[in-house]
Coordinates of N, CA and C in Angstrom, one line a residue:
M188 N 89.9 49.5 35.4 CA 90.2 51.1 35.5 C 89.6 51.8 36.4
E189 N 87.7 51.6 36.6 CA 86.9 52.0 37.4 C 86.9 51.5 38.8
Q190 N 87.9 50.5 38.8 CA 87.7 49.6 40.8 C 89.2 50.7 40.9
R191 N 90.7 50.8 40.6 CA 91.7 51.5 40.7 C 90.8 53.0 40.9
R192 N 90.6 53.6 39.8 CA 90.0 54.7 40.3 C 89.1 54.6 42.1
L193 N 88.1 53.5 41.7 CA 87.5 53.7 43.1 C 88.6 53.7 44.6
T194 N 89.8 52.4 44.1 CA 90.5 51.9 45.7 C 91.1 53.5 45.6
R195 N 91.5 54.2 44.6 CA 92.6 55.1 45.4 C 91.5 56.2 46.1
L196 N 90.0 56.5 45.2 CA 89.5 57.6 46.6 C 89.3 56.7 47.5
L197 N 88.8 55.6 48.0 CA 88.4 55.4 48.9 C 89.8 54.9 49.9
D198 N 90.8 55.0 49.4 CA 92.1 55.1 50.1 C 92.3 56.8 50.7
R199 N 91.6 57.2 49.6 CA 92.0 58.7 50.3 C 90.3 59.4 51.3
A200 N 89.8 59.1 51.0 CA 88.8 58.9 52.2 C 88.9 57.8 53.7
A201 N 89.8 57.2 53.6 CA 90.1 56.5 54.6 C 91.0 57.5 55.7
K202 N 92.1 57.6 54.8 CA 93.2 59.0 55.3 C 92.5 59.8 56.5
Q203 N 91.8 60.3 55.4 CA 90.9 61.7 56.1 C 89.9 61.7 57.0
F204 N 89.4 60.6 56.9 CA 89.2 60.5 57.7 C 89.7 59.7 59.3
A205 N 90.3 59.0 59.1 CA 91.2 58.2 60.5 C 91.1 58.4 61.8
E206 N 91.2 59.8 61.6 CA 91.5 60.8 62.8 C 90.5 61.4 63.4
V207 N 88.8 61.4 62.4 CA 87.4 62.1 62.6 C 87.0 61.1 64.1
E208 N 86.6 61.8 64.8 CA 85.6 61.5 66.1 C 84.7 61.9 66.4
A209 N 83.7 61.7 66.0 CA 82.3 61.7 66.2 C 82.1 62.1 67.5
P210 N 81.8 63.9 68.0 CA 81.2 64.2 68.9 C 80.7 63.2 69.9
R211 N 81.0 63.6 71.1 CA 80.0 62.7 72.3 C 79.1 62.6 72.3
K212 N 77.9 64.0 72.0 CA 76.6 63.7 71.5 C 75.6 63.8 70.6
G213 N 76.7 63.3 69.6 CA 76.3 63.3 67.6 C 76.2 64.7 67.0
W214 N 77.3 64.3 65.7 CA 77.1 65.2 65.2 C 76.3 66.4 65.0
I215 N 74.7 66.0 65.3 CA 73.7 67.7 65.1 C 73.4 68.3 66.1
A216 N 73.9 67.6 67.5 CA 74.0 68.5 69.1 C 75.3 69.0 68.5
G217 N 76.8 68.6 68.2 CA 77.8 69.3 68.0 C 77.8 70.1 67.2
M218 N 77.4 70.3 66.4 CA 77.3 71.3 65.2 C 76.7 72.2 66.0
R219 N 74.9 71.9 66.1 CA 74.2 73.2 66.7 C 75.1 73.7 68.1
Q220 N 75.5 72.7 68.8 CA 76.1 73.5 70.1 C 77.3 74.3 69.5
A221 N 78.0 74.0 68.8 CA 79.9 74.2 68.5 C 79.2 75.7 67.6
L222 N 78.6 75.9 67.0 CA 77.6 76.7 66.4 C 77.0 77.9 67.1
G223 N 76.6 78.0 68.5 CA 75.8 78.4 69.4 C 74.4 78.2 69.1
M224 N 74.3 77.6 67.8 CA 72.7 77.9 68.0 C 71.6 76.9 68.2
S225 N 70.2 77.7 69.0 CA 69.8 77.0 70.2 C 68.6 76.0 68.8
A226 N 68.4 75.4 69.6 CA 67.3 74.3 69.1 C 66.6 74.9 68.3
E227 N 65.7 76.0 68.6 CA 64.5 76.2 68.1 C 65.6 77.2 67.1
Y228 N 66.0 77.9 66.6 CA 66.7 78.7 65.2 C 66.4 77.2 64.6
V229 N 67.3 76.3 65.0 CA 67.4 75.2 64.0 C 66.2 75.0 63.7
A230 N 65.9 74.5 64.5 CA 64.6 74.3 63.9 C 62.9 75.0 63.1
Q231 N 62.9 76.5 63.4 CA 62.5 76.9 62.2 C 63.3 77.5 61.4
R232 N 64.2 77.6 60.9 CA 65.0 77.3 59.3 C 64.8 76.2 58.9
K233 N 64.3 74.8 59.5 CA 64.1 73.6 58.9 C 62.6 73.7 58.8
G234 N 61.8 74.2 59.6 CA 60.5 74.9 59.7 C 60.1 73.2 60.4
V235 N 60.4 72.4 61.0 CA 59.7 71.7 62.4 C 59.8 72.5 63.6
S236 N 59.3 71.7 64.4 CA 59.1 71.9 66.0 C 60.3 71.5 66.9
R237 N 61.0 72.5 68.0 CA 61.8 72.8 68.6 C 62.3 71.2 69.2
N238 N 61.3 70.5 69.3 CA 61.3 69.3 70.2 C 61.9 67.8 68.9
A239 N 61.5 68.8 67.3 CA 61.5 67.4 66.5 C 63.0 68.1 66.3
V240 N 63.6 68.3 66.4 CA 65.3 68.8 66.3 C 65.8 68.1 68.0
Y241 N 65.5 67.8 68.7 CA 66.0 66.8 69.8 C 65.8 65.8 69.5
Q242 N 64.3 65.3 69.1 CA 64.4 64.0 68.9 C 65.5 63.5 67.2
A243 N 65.7 64.4 66.6 CA 66.7 64.4 65.7 C 67.9 63.4 66.5
E244 N 68.3 64.4 67.7 CA 69.8 64.4 68.2 C 69.6 63.4 68.8
R245 N 68.6 62.9 69.9 CA 68.3 61.5 70.3 C 68.6 60.3 69.1
S246 N 67.7 60.3 68.3 CA 67.7 59.6 67.1 C 69.1 59.0 66.8
E247 N 70.0 60.2 66.3 CA 71.4 59.5 66.2 C 72.0 59.1 67.2
Q248 N 72.0 59.5 68.1 CA 72.6 58.5 69.0 C 72.2 57.8 69.2
E249 N 70.9 57.1 68.8 CA 70.7 55.6 68.8 C 70.4 54.9 67.8
G250 N 71.1 55.2 66.4 CA 71.5 55.7 65.3 C 70.4 54.9 64.6
A251 N 69.2 55.8 64.9 CA 67.7 55.7 63.9 C 67.6 56.7 63.3
V252 N 68.8 58.1 63.0 CA 68.0 59.3 62.6 C 68.6 59.1 60.8
S253 N 67.7 59.6 60.4 CA 67.3 58.4 58.6 C 68.8 59.9 58.0
L254 N 69.6 59.3 56.9 CA 70.1 60.1 55.8 C 69.4 61.2 55.2
K255 N 68.4 61.1 55.1 CA 67.3 62.6 55.0 C 67.9 63.8 55.8
Q256 N 67.1 63.0 57.1 CA 67.0 64.0 58.9 C 68.7 64.6 57.7
M257 N 69.7 64.1 58.4 CA 70.7 64.5 59.1 C 71.0 65.4 57.8
E258 N 70.9 64.9 56.6 CA 71.2 65.9 55.4 C 70.3 67.3 55.4
Q259 N 69.1 67.5 55.5 CA 68.3 68.4 55.9 C 68.4 69.5 57.2
L260 N 68.7 68.9 58.2 CA 69.4 69.7 59.4 C 70.9 69.6 58.7
A261 N 72.1 69.3 58.3 CA 73.1 69.6 58.0 C 73.1 71.4 57.3
S262 N 71.7 71.6 56.4 CA 71.7 72.1 56.1 C 71.5 73.4 56.8
A263 N 70.1 73.2 57.4 CA 69.8 74.2 58.5 C 70.3 74.7 59.0
M264 N 72.1 74.6 59.3 CA 72.9 74.5 60.2 C 74.1 75.2 59.4
G265 N 73.5 75.3 57.7 CA 74.7 76.2 57.4 C 76.3 75.0 57.1
G266 N 75.6 73.7 56.8 CA 76.4 72.5 56.9 C 76.3 71.6 55.7
T267 N 76.9 70.3 55.6 CA 77.3 69.5 54.7 C 77.0 68.1 55.0
F268 N 75.9 67.5 55.0 CA 75.7 66.1 55.4 C 76.7 64.9 54.9
V269 N 78.1 64.2 54.8 CA 78.4 63.1 54.1 C 78.3 61.7 54.5
Y270 N 77.7 61.3 54.2 CA 78.0 60.1 54.3 C 78.3 58.6 53.4
A271 N 79.4 58.0 54.3 CA 80.3 57.1 53.5 C 80.8 56.3 54.5
I272 N 81.2 55.0 53.5 CA 81.8 54.0 54.3 C 83.4 54.0 53.4
V273 N 84.1 54.6 55.0 CA 85.6 54.3 54.8 C 86.3 52.5 55.6
P274 N 86.7 52.5 54.5 CA 87.8 51.0 54.8 C 88.4 51.4 56.1
N275 N 88.4 50.3 56.9 CA 89.4 50.2 57.9 C 90.9 50.3 57.2
G276 N 91.7 50.3 56.1 CA 93.1 49.8 56.0 C 93.4 50.3 54.3
R277 N 94.2 50.1 53.8 CA 94.3 50.6 52.4 C 93.5 48.9 51.2
I278 N 92.8 49.3 50.9 CA 92.1 48.5 49.7 C 93.2 47.2 49.2
D279 N 94.1 48.0 48.5 CA 94.7 46.7 48.1 C 95.5 46.0 49.1
D280 N 95.7 46.6 50.1 CA 96.1 45.5 51.4 C 94.8 44.4 52.0
M281 N 93.4 44.8 51.8 CA 92.6 44.0 52.0 C 92.1 43.2 51.2
K282 N 92.8 43.6 50.0 CA 92.4 42.2 49.2 C 93.8 41.1 48.8
Y283 N 94.8 41.6 49.3 CA 96.3 41.0 49.2 C 95.7 39.9 50.5
K284 N 95.6 40.2 51.5 CA 95.3 39.5 52.8 C 94.5 39.0 53.2
H285 N 93.3 39.0 52.3 CA 92.1 37.8 51.8 C 92.5 37.3 51.1
A286 N 93.0 37.5 49.4 CA 94.2 36.5 48.8 C 95.4 35.3 49.4
R287 N 95.3 35.8 50.0 CA 96.8 35.4 50.4 C 96.0 34.1 51.6
A288 N 94.5 33.9 52.4 CA 94.5 33.5 52.9 C 94.1 32.2 52.6
K289 N 93.1 33.0 51.2 CA 92.4 32.2 50.3 C 93.6 31.3 49.9
A290 N 94.5 31.4 49.5 CA 95.5 30.8 48.9 C 95.5 29.5 50.1
V291 N 95.7 30.0 51.1 CA 96.0 29.3 52.4 C 95.5 27.9 52.6
E292 N 94.0 28.6 52.4 CA 92.8 27.5 52.5 C 92.9 26.9 51.6
M293 N 93.2 27.0 50.1 CA 93.3 25.7 48.8 C 94.6 25.5 49.1
L294 N 95.7 25.9 49.5 CA 96.4 24.6 50.3 C 96.3 23.6 50.5
H295 N 95.2 23.7 51.7 CA 95.5 22.7 52.7 C 94.2 21.7 51.7
H296 N 93.7 21.9 50.6 CA 93.4 20.7 49.5 C 93.8 19.7 49.4
I297 N 95.0 20.2 49.0 CA 96.3 20.0 47.6 C 96.9 18.6 48.8
E298 N 96.8 17.2 48.2 CA 96.9 15.7 49.0 C 98.7 16.1 49.6
D299 N 99.2 16.5 48.5 CA 100.8 16.6 49.1 C 101.2 17.3 49.0
A300 N 100.7 18.8 48.9 CA 101.4 19.8 50.2 C 102.1 19.4 51.0
A301 N 102.0 18.8 51.6 CA 102.7 18.6 53.0 C 103.7 18.3 52.4
S302 N 104.2 16.9 51.4 CA 105.2 16.9 51.2 C 106.5 18.2 50.8
W303 N 105.7 18.7 50.5 CA 106.5 20.4 49.8 C 107.7 20.7 50.5
S304 N 108.3 21.3 50.2 CA 109.6 22.4 51.4 C 108.7 23.1 52.1
K305 N 109.3 24.1 52.8 CA 108.3 25.2 53.4 C 108.8 26.2 52.2
D306 N 109.3 26.2 51.9 CA 109.5 27.5 50.7 C 108.7 27.0 49.5
D307 N 108.7 25.5 48.6 CA 107.6 25.9 47.9 C 106.2 25.6 48.5
R308 N 105.8 25.8 49.2 CA 104.7 25.8 49.9 C 104.4 27.5 49.9
H309 N 105.0 28.1 50.8 CA 105.1 29.8 50.4 C 105.1 30.2 49.1
D310 N 106.0 30.1 48.6 CA 105.6 30.5 46.9 C 105.0 30.1 46.8
W311 N 103.6 28.5 46.4 CA 102.7 28.6 45.7 C 101.7 29.0 46.5
I312 N 101.9 29.8 47.9 CA 100.9 30.8 48.1 C 101.0 31.8 47.4
D313 N 102.1 32.2 47.7 CA 102.5 33.6 46.6 C 102.1 33.8 45.5
D314 N 102.1 32.9 44.9 CA 101.7 32.3 43.0 C 100.0 32.3 43.0
K315 N 99.8 31.9 43.9 CA 98.3 31.5 44.0 C 97.1 33.0 44.4
A316 N 97.7 33.7 45.4 CA 97.6 34.9 45.7 C 97.4 35.7 44.7
A317 N 98.2 35.3 44.2 CA 98.7 37.0 42.9 C 97.6 36.6 41.9
E318 N 97.6 34.8 41.8 CA 96.5 34.8 40.7 C 95.4 34.9 41.0
L319 N 94.3 35.2 42.3 CA 93.0 35.3 42.3 C 93.1 36.6 42.9
L320 N 93.9 37.5 42.7 CA 94.2 39.5 42.7 C 94.2 39.3 41.6
H321 N 94.2 38.6 40.7 CA 94.3 39.1 39.2 C 93.1 38.9 38.2
D322 N 92.7 37.2 39.1 CA 91.5 37.4 38.4 C 90.1 37.2 38.9
M323 N 90.4 37.6 40.5 CA 89.1 38.4 41.0 C 88.4 36.9 40.3
P324 N 88.1 36.1 40.8 CA 87.0 34.9 40.4 C 86.3 35.7 41.5
S325 N 84.4 35.0 40.8 CA 83.9 35.4 41.4 C 83.1 34.6 42.8
D326 N 83.6 34.0 43.7 CA 84.3 33.1 44.8 C 84.8 33.9 45.8
F327 N 85.4 35.2 45.3 CA 86.8 35.5 45.9 C 86.7 35.9 46.8
W328 N 85.6 36.6 47.2 CA 84.7 37.3 49.3 C 84.8 35.8 50.1
E329 N 84.2 35.2 48.9 CA 83.9 33.9 49.7 C 84.8 32.7 50.9
S330 N 84.3 32.7 51.7 CA 85.2 32.3 53.3 C 87.2 32.6 53.2
A331 N 87.8 31.9 53.9 CA 89.1 32.6 54.4 C 89.2 33.3 54.8
D332 N 88.1 34.0 55.9 CA 87.7 35.5 56.9 C 88.1 34.7 57.9

């Protein structure tokens, strides 16, 4: 049940953030400039120097800003920092695609599979993918990528 709840949550998040583009200069500078706040004012609200705000903006562009800094700066500007890992597609689709690829890989290890009809191979792959999805073995995410 927890896995289904998380799947729905992540699918909704992916849908919400699908069209979101980061501001060219980053979220910190983007929010600050959109509000018309000076770096001095943000620094005063955060209790740091103006240079610390500029450094955080540079660090964000370099991918080196901390989550704590982002949270504090967002709060200082009257915002909320949101941190998420959003899937690049629906969770169930990602799992199905992998299960199918894994089933195809497994089929190659069956000696007489080459003598099966195309429909039989297709049915075996479908059945094996469904089995993998149902059982979710511990090695499910290994190989087949």
